[in-house]
mmCIF file of C-alpha atoms and ligand atoms in Angstrom:
data_model
loop_
_atom_site.group_PDB
_atom_site.id
_atom_site.type_symbol
_atom_site.label_atom_id
_atom_site.label_comp_id
_atom_site.label_asym_id
_atom_site.label_seq_id
_atom_site.Cartn_x
_atom_site.Cartn_y
_atom_site.Cartn_z
ATOM 1 C CA MET E 1 -0.173 0.093 -0.252
ATOM 2 C CA ALA E 2 1.230 3.378 -0.758
ATOM 3 C CA LEU E 3 1.939 5.478 2.075
ATOM 4 C CA PRO E 4 0.118 8.704 2.275
ATOM 5 C CA SER E 5 1.407 11.870 1.399
ATOM 6 C CA ILE E 6 1.453 13.002 5.341
ATOM 7 C CA LEU E 7 4.223 11.043 5.915
ATOM 8 C CA THR E 8 6.360 11.512 2.326
ATOM 9 C CA GLU E 9 6.208 15.062 0.739
ATOM 10 C CA ARG E 10 6.946 16.916 3.645
ATOM 11 C CA LEU E 11 10.105 15.368 5.299
ATOM 12 C CA ARG E 12 13.317 15.679 4.304
ATOM 13 C CA LEU E 13 14.558 12.117 6.215
ATOM 14 C CA PRO E 14 11.512 9.879 7.160
ATOM 15 C CA ILE E 15 11.753 10.138 10.822
ATOM 16 C CA VAL E 16 8.566 11.667 13.021
ATOM 17 C CA ALA E 17 9.945 12.614 16.499
ATOM 18 C CA SER E 18 7.957 11.027 18.705
ATOM 19 C CA PRO E 19 5.657 12.880 21.613
ATOM 20 C CA LEU E 20 7.746 13.155 24.980
ATOM 21 C CA PHE E 21 5.529 13.748 28.108
ATOM 22 C CA ILE E 22 7.150 17.019 29.795
ATOM 23 C CA VAL E 23 10.103 17.439 27.457
ATOM 24 C CA SER E 24 8.144 18.436 24.166
ATOM 25 C CA HIS E 25 6.510 22.075 23.759
ATOM 26 C CA PRO E 26 5.407 24.062 20.756
ATOM 27 C CA ALA E 27 8.866 25.496 20.301
ATOM 28 C CA LEU E 28 10.924 21.214 20.174
ATOM 29 C CA THR E 29 7.620 19.981 18.243
ATOM 30 C CA LEU E 30 8.155 23.726 15.878
ATOM 31 C CA ALA E 31 11.921 23.040 15.579
ATOM 32 C CA GLN E 32 11.764 19.726 14.130
ATOM 33 C CA CYS E 33 8.672 20.252 10.832
ATOM 34 C CA LYS E 34 11.149 23.637 10.486
ATOM 35 C CA ALA E 35 13.714 20.774 10.176
ATOM 36 C CA GLY E 36 11.839 18.197 7.920
ATOM 37 C CA VAL E 37 10.679 15.655 9.466
ATOM 38 C CA VAL E 38 7.133 15.072 11.618
ATOM 39 C CA GLY E 39 7.641 17.156 15.199
ATOM 40 C CA SER E 40 5.427 16.163 17.907
ATOM 41 C CA PHE E 41 3.565 16.304 21.050
ATOM 42 C CA PRO E 42 1.582 15.250 23.568
ATOM 43 C CA ALA E 43 -1.641 17.278 24.658
ATOM 44 C CA LEU E 44 -1.192 16.108 27.841
ATOM 45 C CA ASN E 45 1.836 19.329 27.864
ATOM 46 C CA ALA E 46 -0.105 21.710 27.476
ATOM 47 C CA ARG E 47 -0.843 22.594 30.986
ATOM 48 C CA PRO E 48 -3.730 23.718 32.085
ATOM 49 C CA GLU E 49 -5.800 22.337 29.473
ATOM 50 C CA SER E 50 -7.433 25.615 27.786
ATOM 51 C CA GLN E 51 -3.383 26.120 26.733
ATOM 52 C CA LEU E 52 -3.888 23.410 23.767
ATOM 53 C CA ASP E 53 -6.036 25.768 22.497
ATOM 54 C CA GLU E 54 -3.387 28.705 22.482
ATOM 55 C CA TRP E 55 -0.546 25.673 21.762
ATOM 56 C CA LEU E 56 -2.062 24.926 18.754
ATOM 57 C CA GLY E 57 -3.342 28.037 16.813
ATOM 58 C CA MET E 58 0.468 29.129 17.673
ATOM 59 C CA ILE E 59 1.903 25.991 15.924
ATOM 60 C CA THR E 60 -1.191 26.076 12.970
ATOM 61 C CA GLU E 61 0.054 29.441 12.309
ATOM 62 C CA ASP E 62 3.698 30.078 12.601
ATOM 63 C CA LEU E 63 3.681 27.257 10.027
ATOM 64 C CA ALA E 64 1.910 28.616 7.652
ATOM 65 C CA ALA E 65 4.076 31.467 8.191
ATOM 66 C CA TYR E 66 7.200 29.529 7.499
ATOM 67 C CA ASP E 67 5.376 27.854 4.776
ATOM 68 C CA ALA E 68 3.793 31.421 3.016
ATOM 69 C CA ALA E 69 7.938 32.319 3.452
ATOM 70 C CA ASN E 70 9.322 29.114 2.837
ATOM 71 C CA PRO E 71 7.365 27.672 -0.572
ATOM 72 C CA ASP E 72 10.889 25.239 -2.023
ATOM 73 C CA ARG E 73 11.159 23.968 1.267
ATOM 74 C CA PRO E 74 8.249 23.725 3.379
ATOM 75 C CA ALA E 75 7.531 22.377 6.982
ATOM 76 C CA ALA E 76 7.495 18.885 7.352
ATOM 77 C CA PRO E 77 3.685 17.540 9.634
ATOM 78 C CA PHE E 78 2.941 18.087 12.904
ATOM 79 C CA ALA E 79 1.572 15.448 15.543
ATOM 80 C CA VAL E 80 -0.247 15.107 18.909
ATOM 81 C CA ASN E 81 0.032 12.671 21.083
ATOM 82 C CA GLN E 82 -3.060 11.087 23.313
ATOM 83 C CA ILE E 83 -3.282 9.297 26.052
ATOM 84 C CA VAL E 84 -6.394 6.587 25.023
ATOM 85 C CA HIS E 85 -6.814 5.474 28.924
ATOM 86 C CA THR E 86 -9.215 5.922 31.879
ATOM 87 C CA SER E 87 -6.626 8.196 33.942
ATOM 88 C CA ASN E 88 -6.439 11.453 31.022
ATOM 89 C CA LYS E 89 -9.811 12.386 31.755
ATOM 90 C CA ARG E 90 -9.351 15.780 29.427
ATOM 91 C CA LEU E 91 -8.951 13.058 26.089
ATOM 92 C CA GLU E 92 -12.018 14.340 25.066
ATOM 93 C CA HIS E 93 -11.138 18.316 25.105
ATOM 94 C CA ASP E 94 -8.181 17.320 23.739
ATOM 95 C CA LEU E 95 -9.727 15.965 21.495
ATOM 96 C CA MET E 96 -11.893 17.750 20.000
ATOM 97 C CA LEU E 97 -9.412 20.967 19.508
ATOM 98 C CA CYS E 98 -8.083 18.338 17.515
ATOM 99 C CA VAL E 99 -10.726 18.260 14.905
ATOM 100 C CA LYS E 100 -11.112 22.643 15.875
ATOM 101 C CA TYR E 101 -6.856 23.027 13.747
ATOM 102 C CA LYS E 102 -7.085 19.533 11.922
ATOM 103 C CA VAL E 103 -4.026 18.131 14.110
ATOM 104 C CA PRO E 104 -3.432 16.127 10.211
ATOM 105 C CA ILE E 105 -1.689 13.475 12.345
ATOM 106 C CA VAL E 106 -3.042 12.420 15.842
ATOM 107 C CA ILE E 107 -0.376 9.459 17.923
ATOM 108 C CA SER E 108 -2.673 7.579 20.463
ATOM 109 C CA SER E 109 -1.191 5.233 23.606
ATOM 110 C CA LEU E 110 -1.839 2.273 25.047
ATOM 111 C CA GLY E 111 -5.706 2.128 24.018
ATOM 112 C CA ALA E 112 -7.525 1.682 20.603
ATOM 113 C CA VAL E 113 -10.695 2.987 20.538
ATOM 114 C CA PRO E 114 -12.850 3.646 16.897
ATOM 115 C CA GLU E 115 -14.139 6.729 18.215
ATOM 116 C CA VAL E 116 -10.881 8.728 18.281
ATOM 117 C CA ASN E 117 -9.706 7.164 14.483
ATOM 118 C CA ALA E 118 -13.113 8.534 13.739
ATOM 119 C CA ALA E 119 -12.635 12.253 15.132
ATOM 120 C CA VAL E 120 -9.248 12.318 12.935
ATOM 121 C CA HIS E 121 -11.082 11.004 10.241
ATOM 122 C CA SER E 122 -13.736 12.961 10.106
ATOM 123 C CA TYR E 123 -12.122 16.034 9.077
ATOM 124 C CA GLY E 124 -8.716 13.871 7.157
ATOM 125 C CA GLY E 125 -6.011 13.089 9.485
ATOM 126 C CA ILE E 126 -4.118 9.904 10.279
ATOM 127 C CA VAL E 127 -4.333 8.402 12.970
ATOM 128 C CA LEU E 128 -0.718 6.561 13.879
ATOM 129 C CA HIS E 129 -0.911 3.691 17.356
ATOM 130 C CA ASP E 130 1.093 2.358 19.051
ATOM 131 C CA ILE E 131 1.580 -0.856 20.387
ATOM 132 C CA ILE E 132 4.214 -3.449 21.608
ATOM 133 C CA ASN E 133 2.928 -6.722 20.163
ATOM 134 C CA ASN E 134 0.717 -8.319 17.248
ATOM 135 C CA ARG E 135 -1.620 -8.496 18.826
ATOM 136 C CA HIS E 136 -2.095 -5.142 19.388
ATOM 137 C CA ALA E 137 -0.889 -4.412 16.236
ATOM 138 C CA ASN E 138 -4.014 -6.236 14.881
ATOM 139 C CA SER E 139 -6.674 -4.893 17.553
ATOM 140 C CA ALA E 140 -5.522 -1.198 16.898
ATOM 141 C CA ILE E 141 -6.191 -1.419 12.470
ATOM 142 C CA ARG E 142 -9.475 -3.995 13.728
ATOM 143 C CA LYS E 143 -10.762 -0.527 14.837
ATOM 144 C CA GLY E 144 -9.692 1.818 12.654
ATOM 145 C CA ALA E 145 -5.990 3.787 13.391
ATOM 146 C CA ASP E 146 -4.493 4.061 10.315
ATOM 147 C CA GLY E 147 -0.992 2.758 11.350
ATOM 148 C CA LEU E 148 1.244 1.747 13.273
ATOM 149 C CA ILE E 149 4.056 2.006 15.742
ATOM 150 C CA ALA E 150 5.698 -1.224 16.693
ATOM 151 C CA VAL E 151 7.172 0.029 19.577
ATOM 152 C CA ALA E 152 10.032 -2.570 19.925
ATOM 153 C CA ALA E 153 12.942 -3.892 24.020
ATOM 154 C CA GLY E 154 15.567 -0.192 23.774
ATOM 155 C CA ALA E 155 12.410 2.920 23.051
ATOM 156 C CA GLY E 156 12.967 4.815 25.427
ATOM 157 C CA GLY E 157 9.212 5.254 28.164
ATOM 158 C CA HIS E 158 6.708 3.429 27.639
ATOM 159 C CA ALA E 159 8.671 0.006 25.527
ATOM 160 C CA GLY E 160 7.715 -2.999 24.530
ATOM 161 C CA ARG E 161 10.452 -6.513 25.173
ATOM 162 C CA LEU E 162 10.805 -7.550 21.412
ATOM 163 C CA SER E 163 13.446 -7.510 18.823
ATOM 164 C CA PRO E 164 12.414 -4.823 16.262
ATOM 165 C CA PHE E 165 12.375 -7.586 13.468
ATOM 166 C CA ALA E 166 10.209 -9.699 14.885
ATOM 167 C CA LEU E 167 8.135 -7.311 15.561
ATOM 168 C CA VAL E 168 8.520 -5.787 12.552
ATOM 169 C CA GLN E 169 7.935 -9.009 9.921
ATOM 170 C CA GLU E 170 5.538 -11.170 11.787
ATOM 171 C CA ILE E 171 2.767 -7.316 12.014
ATOM 172 C CA ARG E 172 4.699 -7.493 7.954
ATOM 173 C CA GLU E 173 2.869 -10.822 7.035
ATOM 174 C CA TRP E 174 -0.320 -9.439 7.518
ATOM 175 C CA PHE E 175 -0.166 -5.636 7.125
ATOM 176 C CA ASP E 176 0.805 -3.542 3.954
ATOM 177 C CA GLY E 177 -0.851 0.256 5.875
ATOM 178 C CA PRO E 178 1.636 3.020 7.345
ATOM 179 C CA LEU E 179 4.719 1.352 10.148
ATOM 180 C CA LEU E 180 6.669 3.113 12.149
ATOM 181 C CA LEU E 181 8.958 0.981 14.271
ATOM 182 C CA ALA E 182 10.492 2.838 17.532
ATOM 183 C CA GLY E 183 13.518 1.699 20.379
ATOM 184 C CA ALA E 184 16.817 3.253 20.206
ATOM 185 C CA ILE E 185 17.239 4.277 16.635
ATOM 186 C CA ALA E 186 19.952 7.413 17.592
ATOM 187 C CA THR E 187 21.849 7.613 14.100
ATOM 188 C CA GLY E 188 20.725 8.018 9.772
ATOM 189 C CA GLY E 189 22.640 4.747 9.949
ATOM 190 C CA ALA E 190 19.604 2.818 11.898
ATOM 191 C CA VAL E 191 16.387 4.462 10.346
ATOM 192 C CA LEU E 192 17.368 2.695 7.655
ATOM 193 C CA ALA E 193 17.987 -1.027 8.786
ATOM 194 C CA ALA E 194 14.934 -0.052 10.604
ATOM 195 C CA GLN E 195 13.245 0.599 6.605
ATOM 196 C CA ALA E 196 15.068 -2.254 4.990
ATOM 197 C CA ALA E 197 13.257 -4.566 8.218
ATOM 198 C CA GLY E 198 10.362 -3.115 6.704
ATOM 199 C CA ALA E 199 9.214 -0.372 7.745
ATOM 200 C CA ASP E 200 8.252 3.348 6.507
ATOM 201 C CA LEU E 201 9.692 5.492 8.699
ATOM 202 C CA ALA E 202 11.924 6.065 11.974
ATOM 203 C CA TYR E 203 9.835 7.485 15.161
ATOM 204 C CA ILE E 204 12.782 8.570 17.300
ATOM 205 C CA GLY E 205 12.145 10.010 20.467
ATOM 206 C CA SER E 206 15.546 10.162 23.443
ATOM 207 C CA PRO E 207 17.637 11.823 21.416
ATOM 208 C CA PHE E 208 15.952 14.796 20.860
ATOM 209 C CA ILE E 209 15.913 15.034 24.881
ATOM 210 C CA ALA E 210 19.832 16.689 23.698
ATOM 211 C CA THR E 211 18.299 19.605 22.065
ATOM 212 C CA GLU E 212 19.016 22.810 22.908
ATOM 213 C CA GLU E 213 14.899 23.229 21.815
ATOM 214 C CA ALA E 214 13.592 20.310 24.794
ATOM 215 C CA ARG E 215 12.282 20.414 27.672
ATOM 216 C CA ALA E 216 14.102 18.951 30.172
ATOM 217 C CA ILE E 217 16.920 20.505 32.385
ATOM 218 C CA ASP E 218 20.365 20.614 32.315
ATOM 219 C CA GLY E 219 21.515 17.059 33.829
ATOM 220 C CA TYR E 220 18.507 15.578 32.207
ATOM 221 C CA LYS E 221 20.158 15.851 28.782
ATOM 222 C CA GLN E 222 23.603 15.784 30.161
ATOM 223 C CA ALA E 223 22.958 12.013 31.117
ATOM 224 C CA ILE E 224 21.750 11.050 27.629
ATOM 225 C CA VAL E 225 24.957 12.647 26.554
ATOM 226 C CA GLU E 226 26.514 11.064 28.296
ATOM 227 C CA GLY E 227 24.658 7.685 28.702
ATOM 228 C CA SER E 228 24.622 4.827 27.069
ATOM 229 C CA ALA E 229 22.127 1.613 27.006
ATOM 230 C CA ALA E 230 23.942 0.579 29.488
ATOM 231 C CA ASP E 231 22.873 2.872 31.992
ATOM 232 C CA ILE E 232 18.956 2.281 30.704
ATOM 233 C CA VAL E 233 16.769 -0.009 33.300
ATOM 234 C CA TYR E 234 14.242 -1.341 32.504
ATOM 235 C CA SER E 235 11.288 -1.114 35.002
ATOM 236 C CA ASN E 236 8.008 -1.036 35.985
ATOM 237 C CA TYR E 237 7.779 0.002 39.281
ATOM 238 C CA PHE E 238 7.454 3.948 38.127
ATOM 239 C CA THR E 239 3.580 4.039 36.596
ATOM 240 C CA GLY E 240 2.881 0.205 36.798
ATOM 241 C CA VAL E 241 3.585 -0.270 32.568
ATOM 242 C CA HIS E 242 7.223 -1.631 32.169
ATOM 243 C CA GLY E 243 9.096 1.353 30.506
ATOM 244 C CA ASN E 244 13.275 2.557 30.124
ATOM 245 C CA TYR E 245 14.353 5.263 32.179
ATOM 246 C CA LEU E 246 18.398 6.962 33.238
ATOM 247 C CA LYS E 247 19.073 4.635 36.057
ATOM 248 C CA SER E 248 21.247 7.832 37.432
ATOM 249 C CA SER E 249 17.665 9.178 37.774
ATOM 250 C CA ILE E 250 16.690 6.481 40.266
ATOM 251 C CA LEU E 251 19.857 6.256 41.897
ATOM 252 C CA ALA E 252 19.624 9.946 42.408
ATOM 253 C CA ALA E 253 15.816 9.399 44.140
ATOM 254 C CA GLY E 254 17.774 7.267 46.740
ATOM 255 C CA LEU E 255 16.362 3.486 45.013
ATOM 256 C CA ASP E 256 18.210 0.511 43.783
ATOM 257 C CA PRO E 257 17.593 0.321 40.357
ATOM 258 C CA ASP E 258 19.126 -3.271 40.384
ATOM 259 C CA ASN E 259 16.203 -4.004 42.607
ATOM 260 C CA LEU E 260 13.093 -1.934 42.559
ATOM 261 C CA PRO E 261 9.831 -3.987 43.017
ATOM 262 C CA GLU E 262 6.953 -5.520 40.793
ATOM 263 C CA ALA E 263 4.320 -2.928 40.449
ATOM 264 C CA ASP E 264 0.755 -3.939 40.710
ATOM 265 C CA PRO E 265 -0.550 -2.947 36.643
ATOM 266 C CA SER E 266 -3.972 -2.097 37.371
ATOM 267 C CA LYS E 267 -2.824 0.425 38.965
ATOM 268 C CA MET E 268 -0.854 2.228 36.097
ATOM 269 C CA ASP E 269 -1.889 5.700 35.554
ATOM 270 C CA PHE E 270 0.903 7.149 33.422
ATOM 271 C CA GLU E 271 1.314 10.591 34.431
ATOM 272 C CA ALA E 272 1.370 10.077 38.286
ATOM 273 C CA ALA E 273 3.421 7.032 40.179
ATOM 274 C CA THR E 274 2.747 5.724 43.662
ATOM 275 C CA THR E 275 5.987 5.463 44.429
ATOM 276 C CA GLY E 276 6.690 8.894 45.610
ATOM 277 C CA VAL E 277 8.856 10.049 42.934
ATOM 278 C CA LYS E 278 7.766 11.783 40.363
ATOM 279 C CA ALA E 279 7.948 9.845 36.837
ATOM 280 C CA TRP E 280 9.347 11.914 34.017
ATOM 281 C CA LYS E 281 9.751 14.773 36.394
ATOM 282 C CA ASP E 282 12.434 13.033 38.499
ATOM 283 C CA ILE E 283 13.115 9.579 37.604
ATOM 284 C CA TRP E 284 14.021 10.459 33.432
ATOM 285 C CA GLY E 285 12.026 8.532 30.072
ATOM 286 C CA SER E 286 15.839 7.191 28.127
ATOM 287 C CA GLY E 287 16.027 4.731 25.391
ATOM 288 C CA GLN E 288 18.867 2.214 24.901
ATOM 289 C CA GLY E 289 20.492 4.088 21.896
ATOM 290 C CA ILE E 290 21.485 7.343 23.734
ATOM 291 C CA GLY E 291 25.510 6.383 22.837
ATOM 292 C CA ALA E 292 25.283 7.808 20.229
ATOM 293 C CA VAL E 293 24.359 11.147 20.983
ATOM 294 C CA LYS E 294 27.655 12.591 21.695
ATOM 295 C CA ALA E 295 25.982 16.717 22.355
ATOM 296 C CA ILE E 296 22.762 18.591 23.594
ATOM 297 C CA GLN E 297 22.387 20.610 20.195
ATOM 298 C CA PRO E 298 19.736 22.797 18.269
ATOM 299 C CA VAL E 299 17.170 19.987 16.838
ATOM 300 C CA ALA E 300 18.892 21.539 13.305
ATOM 301 C CA LYS E 301 22.158 19.972 13.379
ATOM 302 C CA LEU E 302 20.344 16.914 15.027
ATOM 303 C CA ILE E 303 18.983 16.765 11.383
ATOM 304 C CA ASP E 304 21.914 17.029 10.025
ATOM 305 C CA ARG E 305 23.581 14.515 11.346
ATOM 306 C CA LEU E 306 20.559 11.344 10.949
ATOM 307 C CA GLU E 307 20.693 12.813 7.186
ATOM 308 C CA ALA E 308 24.899 12.650 6.663
ATOM 309 C CA GLU E 309 25.032 9.657 8.808
ATOM 310 C CA TYR E 310 21.654 8.826 6.611
ATOM 311 C CA ARG E 311 24.025 8.528 2.662
ATOM 312 C CA GLN E 312 26.280 7.362 4.293
ATOM 313 C CA ALA E 313 24.440 3.877 4.806
ATOM 314 C CA ARG E 314 22.492 4.051 0.989
ATOM 315 C CA ALA E 315 26.576 4.723 -0.205
ATOM 316 C CA ARG E 316 27.922 1.534 1.976
ATOM 317 C CA LEU E 317 24.989 -0.470 0.968
ATOM 318 C CA ALA E 318 25.629 0.713 -2.503
ATOM 319 C CA LEU E 319 21.804 1.861 -3.018
HETATM 320 C C1 FMN V 401 10.992 11.241 28.149
HETATM 321 C C2 FMN V 401 10.156 9.863 27.499
HETATM 322 C C3 FMN V 401 8.296 11.091 27.690
HETATM 323 C C4 FMN V 401 7.860 9.838 27.074
HETATM 324 N N1 FMN V 401 6.309 10.248 27.088
HETATM 325 C C5 FMN V 401 5.475 9.971 25.812
HETATM 326 C C6 FMN V 401 3.866 10.712 26.293
HETATM 327 O O1 FMN V 401 3.799 10.945 26.662
HETATM 328 N N2 FMN V 401 3.684 9.882 24.663
HETATM 329 C C7 FMN V 401 3.828 8.545 24.818
HETATM 330 O O2 FMN V 401 3.084 8.190 22.964
HETATM 331 N N3 FMN V 401 5.126 8.257 24.136
HETATM 332 C C8 FMN V 401 5.570 8.620 25.790
HETATM 333 N N4 FMN V 401 7.446 8.572 25.160
HETATM 334 C C9 FMN V 401 7.946 7.097 23.797
HETATM 335 C C10 FMN V 401 8.145 7.568 22.566
HETATM 336 O O3 FMN V 401 7.339 8.390 22.605
HETATM 337 C C11 FMN V 401 8.384 7.005 22.144
HETATM 338 O O4 FMN V 401 7.823 5.556 21.794
HETATM 339 C C12 FMN V 401 10.359 6.360 22.535
HETATM 340 O O5 FMN V 401 10.811 7.389 23.135
HETATM 341 C C13 FMN V 401 11.126 5.679 21.149
HETATM 342 O O6 FMN V 401 12.508 5.143 21.431
HETATM 343 P P1 FMN V 401 13.809 5.936 21.649
HETATM 344 O O7 FMN V 401 13.386 7.299 23.187
HETATM 345 O O8 FMN V 401 14.762 4.926 21.555
HETATM 346 O O9 FMN V 401 13.667 6.629 20.417
HETATM 347 C C14 FMN V 401 8.678 8.916 25.752
HETATM 348 C C15 FMN V 401 9.472 9.043 26.578
HETATM 349 C C16 FMN V 401 10.387 9.218 26.861
HETATM 350 C C17 FMN V 401 11.940 9.126 26.563
#
């Protein structure tokens, strides 16, 4: 199946910058879009909820002005992430604003429900749903999502356990629609590898934490620059769902990263941990790919690096 033009036409590289709780805000999203990759943010990052109207108005206007000034190189489209879970009391409000502003791409996480897809389809938008296994992938498409984000082992934040090769191969046996792959993708070569494995685009999060535009404190950005795969801990203790976090932030919270208790998944709450430390704010999410991040840079420089590496990888393989 041909990819929808929204995922190809204005993209300099086959990359969607993933939504990052707390970290993504309009300055980061706009920098991502202007650098030529799909930019995104979680709706929940706009607080209070009325701020989402302001953010969407500002992003829409800013991108229109940018496109008018750069007709030969318009910005890539943007995406808004909706957490589809009972703990998200804002879903209906936030979704209505996506309809109002005709947000081109909606990324749904944690739950797949037909109503979200129908609302986004009503104005011609597309929904990409993130999943960590083939069963959830199947259910998301049956409920009307347009595309899938396969979140494989090593991804930052809530992450799966499956090898990207296994996950993509199983999904591609029955699904020929838009497929994105996530999990420790942090080089242009890895973007090409995702495509070689069968994905259409790479979905990249953690490297954007160490950008100048990211809304993260310096210590967090620096930990991404200094960290590598060995510094990442996989645990469900903080939110009830398994995810990858920086070991140094767990230690700083006075916890033993090698002996974290198991959480009760029925108490899952995306934002508020029941553990005394705040997931995302105190316990820093990160994927395993951060060894490739060597400096805090503007988004544009990060995308320049990814593009150069992507071209080199293609040349190396004589594509
Ligand atoms: C700090 C952090 C916050 C995240 N917040 C969200 C979120 O709010 N919504 C969501 O769907 N995914 C969230 N994720 C997951 C990412 O969207 C994406 O799946 C992941 O970053 C991809 O793996 P990578 O970080 O190794 O590139 C978060 C990830 C990190 C590292």
